[in-house]
PDB file of C-alpha atoms in Angstrom:
ATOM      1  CA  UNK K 503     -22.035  18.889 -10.042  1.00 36.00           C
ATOM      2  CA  UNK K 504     -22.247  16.073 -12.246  1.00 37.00           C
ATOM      3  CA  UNK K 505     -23.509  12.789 -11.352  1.00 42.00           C
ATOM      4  CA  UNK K 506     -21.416  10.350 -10.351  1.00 41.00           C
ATOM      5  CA  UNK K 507     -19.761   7.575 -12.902  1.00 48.00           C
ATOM      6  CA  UNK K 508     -16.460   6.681 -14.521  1.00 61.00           C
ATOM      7  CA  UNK K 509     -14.535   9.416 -15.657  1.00 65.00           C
ATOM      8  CA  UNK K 510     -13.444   7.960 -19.014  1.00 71.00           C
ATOM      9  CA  UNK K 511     -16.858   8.004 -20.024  1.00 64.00           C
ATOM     10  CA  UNK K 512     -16.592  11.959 -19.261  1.00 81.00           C
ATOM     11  CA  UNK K 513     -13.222  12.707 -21.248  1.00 88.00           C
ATOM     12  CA  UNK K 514     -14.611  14.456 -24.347  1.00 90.00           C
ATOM     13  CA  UNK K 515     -16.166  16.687 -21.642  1.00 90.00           C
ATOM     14  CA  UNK K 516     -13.123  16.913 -19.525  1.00 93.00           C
ATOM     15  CA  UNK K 517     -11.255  17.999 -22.736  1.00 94.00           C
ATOM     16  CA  UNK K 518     -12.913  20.629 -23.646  1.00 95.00           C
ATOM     17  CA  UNK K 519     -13.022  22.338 -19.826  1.00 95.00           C
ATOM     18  CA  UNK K 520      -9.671  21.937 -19.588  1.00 96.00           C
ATOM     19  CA  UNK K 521      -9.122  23.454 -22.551  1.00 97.00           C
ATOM     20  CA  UNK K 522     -11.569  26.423 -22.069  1.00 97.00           C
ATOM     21  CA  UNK K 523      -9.945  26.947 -18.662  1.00 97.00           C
ATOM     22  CA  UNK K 524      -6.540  27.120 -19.941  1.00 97.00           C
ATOM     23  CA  UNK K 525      -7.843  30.017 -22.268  1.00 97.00           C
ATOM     24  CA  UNK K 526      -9.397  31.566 -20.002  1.00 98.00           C
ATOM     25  CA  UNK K 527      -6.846  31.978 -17.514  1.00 97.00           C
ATOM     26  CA  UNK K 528      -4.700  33.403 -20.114  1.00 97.00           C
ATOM     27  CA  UNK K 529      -7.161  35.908 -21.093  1.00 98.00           C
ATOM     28  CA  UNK K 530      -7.595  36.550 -17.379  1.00 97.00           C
ATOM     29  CA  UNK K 531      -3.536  37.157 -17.038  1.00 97.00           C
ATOM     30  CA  UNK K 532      -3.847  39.116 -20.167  1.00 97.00           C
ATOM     31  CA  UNK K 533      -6.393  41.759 -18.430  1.00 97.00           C
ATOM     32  CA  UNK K 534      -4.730  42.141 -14.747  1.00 97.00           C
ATOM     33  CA  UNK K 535      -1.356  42.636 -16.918  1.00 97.00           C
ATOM     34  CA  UNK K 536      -3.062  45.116 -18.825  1.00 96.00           C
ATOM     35  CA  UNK K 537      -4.506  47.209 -16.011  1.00 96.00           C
ATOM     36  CA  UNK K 538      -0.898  47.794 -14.821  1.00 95.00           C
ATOM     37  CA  UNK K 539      -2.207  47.595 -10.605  1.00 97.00           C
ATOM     38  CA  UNK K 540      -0.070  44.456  -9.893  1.00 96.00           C
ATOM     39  CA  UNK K 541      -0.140  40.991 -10.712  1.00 96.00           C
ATOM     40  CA  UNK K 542       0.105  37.382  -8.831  1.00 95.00           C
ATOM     41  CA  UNK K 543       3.311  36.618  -7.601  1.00 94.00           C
ATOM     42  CA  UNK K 544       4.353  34.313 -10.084  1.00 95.00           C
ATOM     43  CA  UNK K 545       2.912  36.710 -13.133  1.00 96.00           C
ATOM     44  CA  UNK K 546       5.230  39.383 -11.190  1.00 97.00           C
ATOM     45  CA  UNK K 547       8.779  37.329 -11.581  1.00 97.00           C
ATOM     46  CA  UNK K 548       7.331  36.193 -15.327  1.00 97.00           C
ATOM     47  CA  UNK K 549       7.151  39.878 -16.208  1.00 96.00           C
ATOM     48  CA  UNK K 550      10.492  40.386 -14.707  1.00 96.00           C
ATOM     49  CA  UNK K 551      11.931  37.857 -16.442  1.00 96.00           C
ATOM     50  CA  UNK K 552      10.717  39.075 -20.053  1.00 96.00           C
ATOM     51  CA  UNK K 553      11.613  42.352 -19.268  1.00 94.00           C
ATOM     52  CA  UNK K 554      15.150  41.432 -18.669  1.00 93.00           C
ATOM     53  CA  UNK K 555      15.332  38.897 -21.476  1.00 95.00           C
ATOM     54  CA  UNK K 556      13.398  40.662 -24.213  1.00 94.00           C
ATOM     55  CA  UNK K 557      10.921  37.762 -24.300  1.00 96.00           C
ATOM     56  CA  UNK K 558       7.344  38.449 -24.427  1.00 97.00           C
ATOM     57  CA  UNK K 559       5.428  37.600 -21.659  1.00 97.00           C
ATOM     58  CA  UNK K 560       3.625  34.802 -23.057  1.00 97.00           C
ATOM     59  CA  UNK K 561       6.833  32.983 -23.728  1.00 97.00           C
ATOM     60  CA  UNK K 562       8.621  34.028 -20.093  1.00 97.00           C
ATOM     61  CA  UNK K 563       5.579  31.904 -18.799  1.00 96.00           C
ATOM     62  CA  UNK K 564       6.031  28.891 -21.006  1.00 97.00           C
ATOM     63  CA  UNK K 565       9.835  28.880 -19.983  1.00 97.00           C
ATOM     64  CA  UNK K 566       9.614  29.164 -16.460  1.00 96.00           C
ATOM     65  CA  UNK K 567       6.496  26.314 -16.970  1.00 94.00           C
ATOM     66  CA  UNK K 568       8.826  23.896 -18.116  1.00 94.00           C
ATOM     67  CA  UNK K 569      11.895  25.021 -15.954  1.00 93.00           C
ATOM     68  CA  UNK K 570       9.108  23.899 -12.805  1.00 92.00           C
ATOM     69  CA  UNK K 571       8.170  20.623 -14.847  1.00 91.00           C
ATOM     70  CA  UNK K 572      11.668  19.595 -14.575  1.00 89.00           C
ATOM     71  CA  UNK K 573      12.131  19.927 -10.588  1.00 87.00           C
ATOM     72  CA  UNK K 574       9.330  17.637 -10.427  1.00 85.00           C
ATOM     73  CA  UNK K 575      11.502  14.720 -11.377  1.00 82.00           C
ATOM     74  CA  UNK K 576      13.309  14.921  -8.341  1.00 80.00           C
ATOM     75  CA  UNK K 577       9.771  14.867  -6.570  1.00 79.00           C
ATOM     76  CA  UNK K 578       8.493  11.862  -8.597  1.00 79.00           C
ATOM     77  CA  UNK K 579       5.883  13.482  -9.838  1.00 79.00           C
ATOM     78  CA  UNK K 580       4.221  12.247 -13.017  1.00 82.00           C
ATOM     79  CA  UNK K 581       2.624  15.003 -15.328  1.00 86.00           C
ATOM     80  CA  UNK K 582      -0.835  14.447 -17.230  1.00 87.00           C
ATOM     81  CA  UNK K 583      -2.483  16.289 -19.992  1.00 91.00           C
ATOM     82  CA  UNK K 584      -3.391  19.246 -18.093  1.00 91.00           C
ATOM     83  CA  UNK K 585      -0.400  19.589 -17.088  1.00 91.00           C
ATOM     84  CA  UNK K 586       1.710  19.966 -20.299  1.00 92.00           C
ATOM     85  CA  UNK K 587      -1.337  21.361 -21.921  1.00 94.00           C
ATOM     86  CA  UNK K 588      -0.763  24.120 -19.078  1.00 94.00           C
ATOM     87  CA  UNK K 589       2.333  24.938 -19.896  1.00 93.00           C
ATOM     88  CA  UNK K 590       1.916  25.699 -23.651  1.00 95.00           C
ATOM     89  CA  UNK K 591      -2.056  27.271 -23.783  1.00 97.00           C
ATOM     90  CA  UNK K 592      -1.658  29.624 -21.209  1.00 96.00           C
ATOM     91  CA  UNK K 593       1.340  31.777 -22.318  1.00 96.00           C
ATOM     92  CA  UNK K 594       0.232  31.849 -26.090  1.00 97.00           C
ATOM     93  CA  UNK K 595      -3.127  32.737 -25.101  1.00 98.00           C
ATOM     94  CA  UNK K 596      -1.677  35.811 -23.023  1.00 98.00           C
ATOM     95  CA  UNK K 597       0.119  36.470 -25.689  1.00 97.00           C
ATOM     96  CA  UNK K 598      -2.352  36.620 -28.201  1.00 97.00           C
ATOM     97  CA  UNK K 599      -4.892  38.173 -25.628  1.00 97.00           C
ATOM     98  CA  UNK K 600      -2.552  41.050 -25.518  1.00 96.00           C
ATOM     99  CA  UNK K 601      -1.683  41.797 -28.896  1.00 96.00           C
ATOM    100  CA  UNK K 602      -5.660  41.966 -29.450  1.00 96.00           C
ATOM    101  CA  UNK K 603      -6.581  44.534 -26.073  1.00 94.00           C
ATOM    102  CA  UNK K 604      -6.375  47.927 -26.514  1.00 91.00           C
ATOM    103  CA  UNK K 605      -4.061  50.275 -24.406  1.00 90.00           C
ATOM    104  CA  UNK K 606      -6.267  51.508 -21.428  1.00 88.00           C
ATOM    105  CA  UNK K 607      -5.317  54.709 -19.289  1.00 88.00           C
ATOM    106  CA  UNK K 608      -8.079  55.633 -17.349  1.00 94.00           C
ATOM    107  CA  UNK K 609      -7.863  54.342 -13.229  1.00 95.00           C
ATOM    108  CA  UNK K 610     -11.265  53.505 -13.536  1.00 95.00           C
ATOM    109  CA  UNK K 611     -11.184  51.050 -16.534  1.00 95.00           C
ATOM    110  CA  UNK K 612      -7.948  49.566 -15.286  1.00 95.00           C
ATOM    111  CA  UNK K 613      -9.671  48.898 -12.017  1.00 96.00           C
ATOM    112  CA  UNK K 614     -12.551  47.237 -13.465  1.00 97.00           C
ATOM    113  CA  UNK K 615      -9.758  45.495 -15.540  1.00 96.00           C
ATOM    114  CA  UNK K 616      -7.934  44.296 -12.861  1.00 97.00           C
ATOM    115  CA  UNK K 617     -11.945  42.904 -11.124  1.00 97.00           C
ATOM    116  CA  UNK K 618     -12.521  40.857 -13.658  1.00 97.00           C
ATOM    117  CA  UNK K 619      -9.244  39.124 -14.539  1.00 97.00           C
ATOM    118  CA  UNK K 620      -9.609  38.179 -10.932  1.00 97.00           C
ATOM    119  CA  UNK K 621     -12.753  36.949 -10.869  1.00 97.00           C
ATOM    120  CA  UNK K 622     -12.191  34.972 -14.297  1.00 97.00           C
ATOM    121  CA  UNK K 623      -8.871  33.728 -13.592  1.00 96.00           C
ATOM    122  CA  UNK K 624     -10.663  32.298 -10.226  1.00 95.00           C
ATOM    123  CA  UNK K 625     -13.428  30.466 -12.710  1.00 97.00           C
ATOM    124  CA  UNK K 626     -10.648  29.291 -15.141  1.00 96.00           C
ATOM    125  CA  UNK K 627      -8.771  28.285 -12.041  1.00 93.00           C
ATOM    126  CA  UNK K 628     -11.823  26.069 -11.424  1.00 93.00           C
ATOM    127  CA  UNK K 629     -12.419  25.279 -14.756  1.00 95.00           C
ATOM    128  CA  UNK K 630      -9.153  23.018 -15.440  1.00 93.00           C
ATOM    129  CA  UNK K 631      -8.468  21.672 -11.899  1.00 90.00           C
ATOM    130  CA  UNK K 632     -12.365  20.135 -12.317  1.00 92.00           C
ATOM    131  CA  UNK K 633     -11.624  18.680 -15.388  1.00 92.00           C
ATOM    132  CA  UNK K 634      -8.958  16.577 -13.548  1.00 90.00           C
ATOM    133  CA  UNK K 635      -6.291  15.881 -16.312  1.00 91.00           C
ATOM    134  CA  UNK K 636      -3.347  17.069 -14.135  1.00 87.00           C
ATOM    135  CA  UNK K 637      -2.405  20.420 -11.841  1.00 84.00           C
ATOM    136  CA  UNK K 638      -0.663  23.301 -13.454  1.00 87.00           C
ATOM    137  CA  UNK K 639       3.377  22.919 -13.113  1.00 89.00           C
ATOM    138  CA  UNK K 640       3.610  25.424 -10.520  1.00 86.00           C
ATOM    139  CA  UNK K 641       0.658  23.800  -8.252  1.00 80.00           C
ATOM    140  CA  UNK K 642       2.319  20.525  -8.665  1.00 79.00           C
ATOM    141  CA  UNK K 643       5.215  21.668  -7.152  1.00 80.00           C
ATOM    142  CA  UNK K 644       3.951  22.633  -4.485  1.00 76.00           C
ATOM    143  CA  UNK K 645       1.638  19.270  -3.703  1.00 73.00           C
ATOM    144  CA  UNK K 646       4.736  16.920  -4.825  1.00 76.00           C
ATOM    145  CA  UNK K 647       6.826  18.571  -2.504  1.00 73.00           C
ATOM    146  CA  UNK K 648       4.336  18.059   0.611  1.00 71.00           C
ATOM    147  CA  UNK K 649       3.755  14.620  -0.584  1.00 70.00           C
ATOM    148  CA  UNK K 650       7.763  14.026  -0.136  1.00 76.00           C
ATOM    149  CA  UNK K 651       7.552  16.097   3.038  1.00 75.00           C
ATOM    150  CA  UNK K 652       4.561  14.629   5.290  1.00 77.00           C
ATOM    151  CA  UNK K 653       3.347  16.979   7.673  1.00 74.00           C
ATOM    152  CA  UNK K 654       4.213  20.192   6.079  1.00 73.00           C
ATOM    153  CA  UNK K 655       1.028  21.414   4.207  1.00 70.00           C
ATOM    154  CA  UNK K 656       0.481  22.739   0.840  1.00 67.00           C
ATOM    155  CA  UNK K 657      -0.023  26.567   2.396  1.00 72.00           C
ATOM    156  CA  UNK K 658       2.977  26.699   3.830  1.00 80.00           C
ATOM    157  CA  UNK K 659       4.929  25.537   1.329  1.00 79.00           C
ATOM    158  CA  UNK K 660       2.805  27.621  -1.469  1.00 79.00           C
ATOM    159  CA  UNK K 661       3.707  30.663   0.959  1.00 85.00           C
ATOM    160  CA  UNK K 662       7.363  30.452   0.985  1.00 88.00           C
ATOM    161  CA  UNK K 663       7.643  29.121  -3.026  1.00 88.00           C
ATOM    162  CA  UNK K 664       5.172  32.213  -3.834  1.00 90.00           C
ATOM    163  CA  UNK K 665       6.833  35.184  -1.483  1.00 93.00           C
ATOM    164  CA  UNK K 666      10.378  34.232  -2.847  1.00 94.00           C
ATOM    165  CA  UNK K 667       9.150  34.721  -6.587  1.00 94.00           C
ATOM    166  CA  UNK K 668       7.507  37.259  -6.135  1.00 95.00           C
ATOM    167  CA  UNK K 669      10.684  39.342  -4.655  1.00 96.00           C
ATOM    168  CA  UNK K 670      12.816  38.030  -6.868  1.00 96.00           C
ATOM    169  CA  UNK K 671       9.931  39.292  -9.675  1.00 96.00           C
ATOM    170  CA  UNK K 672       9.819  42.368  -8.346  1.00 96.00           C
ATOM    171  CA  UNK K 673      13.913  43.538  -7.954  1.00 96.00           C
ATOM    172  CA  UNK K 674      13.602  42.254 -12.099  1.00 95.00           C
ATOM    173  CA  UNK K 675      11.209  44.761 -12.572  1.00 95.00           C
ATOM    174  CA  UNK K 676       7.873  43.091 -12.171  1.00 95.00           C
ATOM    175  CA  UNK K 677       5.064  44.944 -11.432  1.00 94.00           C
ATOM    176  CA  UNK K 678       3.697  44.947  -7.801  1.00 96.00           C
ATOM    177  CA  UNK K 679       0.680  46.482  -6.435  1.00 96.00           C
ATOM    178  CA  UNK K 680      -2.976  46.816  -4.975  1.00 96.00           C
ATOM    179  CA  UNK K 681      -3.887  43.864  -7.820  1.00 96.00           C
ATOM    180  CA  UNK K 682      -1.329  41.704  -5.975  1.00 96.00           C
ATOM    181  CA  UNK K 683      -2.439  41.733  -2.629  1.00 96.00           C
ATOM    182  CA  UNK K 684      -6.416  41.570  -4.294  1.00 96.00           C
ATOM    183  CA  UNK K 685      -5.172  38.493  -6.185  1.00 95.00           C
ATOM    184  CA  UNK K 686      -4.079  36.632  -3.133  1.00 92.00           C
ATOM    185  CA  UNK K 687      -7.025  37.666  -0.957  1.00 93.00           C
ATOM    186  CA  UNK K 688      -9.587  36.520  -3.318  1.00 94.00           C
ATOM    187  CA  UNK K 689      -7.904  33.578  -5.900  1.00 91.00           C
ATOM    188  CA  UNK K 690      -8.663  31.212  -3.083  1.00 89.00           C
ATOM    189  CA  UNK K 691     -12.329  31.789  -1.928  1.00 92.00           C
ATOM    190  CA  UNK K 692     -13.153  32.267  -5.890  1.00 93.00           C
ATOM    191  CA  UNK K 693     -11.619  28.876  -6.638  1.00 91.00           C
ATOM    192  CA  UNK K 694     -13.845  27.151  -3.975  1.00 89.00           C
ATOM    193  CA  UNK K 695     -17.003  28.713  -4.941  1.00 93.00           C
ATOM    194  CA  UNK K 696     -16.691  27.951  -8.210  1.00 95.00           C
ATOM    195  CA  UNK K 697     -14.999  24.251  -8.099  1.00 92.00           C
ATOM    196  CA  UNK K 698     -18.042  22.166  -6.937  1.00 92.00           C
ATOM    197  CA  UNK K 699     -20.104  23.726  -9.911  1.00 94.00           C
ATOM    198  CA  UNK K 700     -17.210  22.684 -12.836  1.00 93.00           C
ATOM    199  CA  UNK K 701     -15.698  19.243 -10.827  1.00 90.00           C
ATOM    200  CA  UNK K 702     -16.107  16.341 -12.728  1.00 87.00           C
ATOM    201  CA  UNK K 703     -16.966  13.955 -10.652  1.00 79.00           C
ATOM    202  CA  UNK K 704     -15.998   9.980 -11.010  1.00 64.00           C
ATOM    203  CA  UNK K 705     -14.780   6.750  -9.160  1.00 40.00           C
ATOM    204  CA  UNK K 706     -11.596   8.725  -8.506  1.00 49.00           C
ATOM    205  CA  UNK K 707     -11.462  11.013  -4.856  1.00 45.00           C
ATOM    206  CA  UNK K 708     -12.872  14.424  -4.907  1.00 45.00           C
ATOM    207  CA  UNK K 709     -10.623  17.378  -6.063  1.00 50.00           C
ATOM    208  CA  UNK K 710      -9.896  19.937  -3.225  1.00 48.00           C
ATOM    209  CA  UNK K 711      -8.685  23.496  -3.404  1.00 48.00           C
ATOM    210  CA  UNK K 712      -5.266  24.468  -3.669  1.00 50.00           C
ATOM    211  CA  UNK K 713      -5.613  27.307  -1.479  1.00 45.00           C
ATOM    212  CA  UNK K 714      -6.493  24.913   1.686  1.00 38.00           C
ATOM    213  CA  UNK K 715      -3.757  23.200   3.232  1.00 31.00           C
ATOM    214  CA  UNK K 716      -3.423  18.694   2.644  1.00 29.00           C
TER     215      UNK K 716
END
């Protein structure tokens, strides 16, 4: 972890982790969308949505980004960097990450696929919430809610946001499967293993996983 001291003194380094996360995590998408076993829940109603709409998948996920960004007005929430920068990298990275990966058939390869967008996406995961520049849109949802809401914490309220997009993915066609149910079992523990080793530390108070309740 690094050593303690003002974070403006750290941005050039914050930058380019949140930046490298962002990629990453759209890479990551790219591969467990590639091995065809079943994808987060979100990733599941994006893939829905672009097979419905004709929109690439990239651009279903930038869409749906800024549909969230604007139910956190209601919520007062204010965006920062990462945020917005969230939005935008991630879906042209999948994109792009897609157009460049071959077509892969075998169970085996898609398996190993599937493994390592997991364990990647858990790292980028990491990678951008450390930098602290802002939650994703769909993350912030979940925290401005329970900030509105005292007493209800952010796994419950990730729960019931996540299983209702993830239905609603799947009747549009998304794909659901043994990568889903890995994906939820292991995003969390991956994202704490990995966040004390990439948080930028500072004045400001410590980051804490998403996947534990506030």
């Amino acid at each position: 972890m690094a050593p303690t001291g003002n974070l403006r003194d750290r941005l050039p380094r914050r930058l380019v982790q949140l930046f490298a996360g962002l990629a990453l995590y759209g890479v990551s998408m790219a591969f467990m969308i590639e091995s065809n076993l079943g994808l987060d829940p979100w990733d599941v109603f994006h893939q829905g949505l672009a097979r419905h709409t004709g929109l690439s998948f990239g651009t279903a996920t930038i869409l749906v980004g800024l549909l969230v960004l604007l139910l956190w007005l209601p919520l007062r929430q204010r965006p920062g960097l990462g945020t917005v920068s969230n939005v935008l990298v991630v879906g042209l990275v999948i994109d792009a990450s897609l157009a460049l990966l071959p077509d892969v058939r075998p169970v085996a390869a898609r398996t190993a696929l599937l493994a390592a967008g997991i364990l990647l996406n858990g790292l980028a995961t990491a990678l951008y919430l450390g930098a602290r520049l802002g939650p994703g849109p769909r993350d912030g949802l979940m925290t401005g809610y329970v900030a509105r809401h005292p007493g209800r914490s952010v796994r419950l309220v990730r729960t019931v946001i996540e299983v209702a997009v993830l239905a609603l993915g799947w009747l549009l066609g998304g794909t659901v499967g043994v990568g889903t149910v890995a994906y939820a079992l292991a995003i969390g523990p991956l994202t704490q293993a990995f966040l004390p080793l990439v948080t930028v530390s500072g004045a400001d108070a410590p980051v804490r996983p998403l996947a534990e309740p506030v």
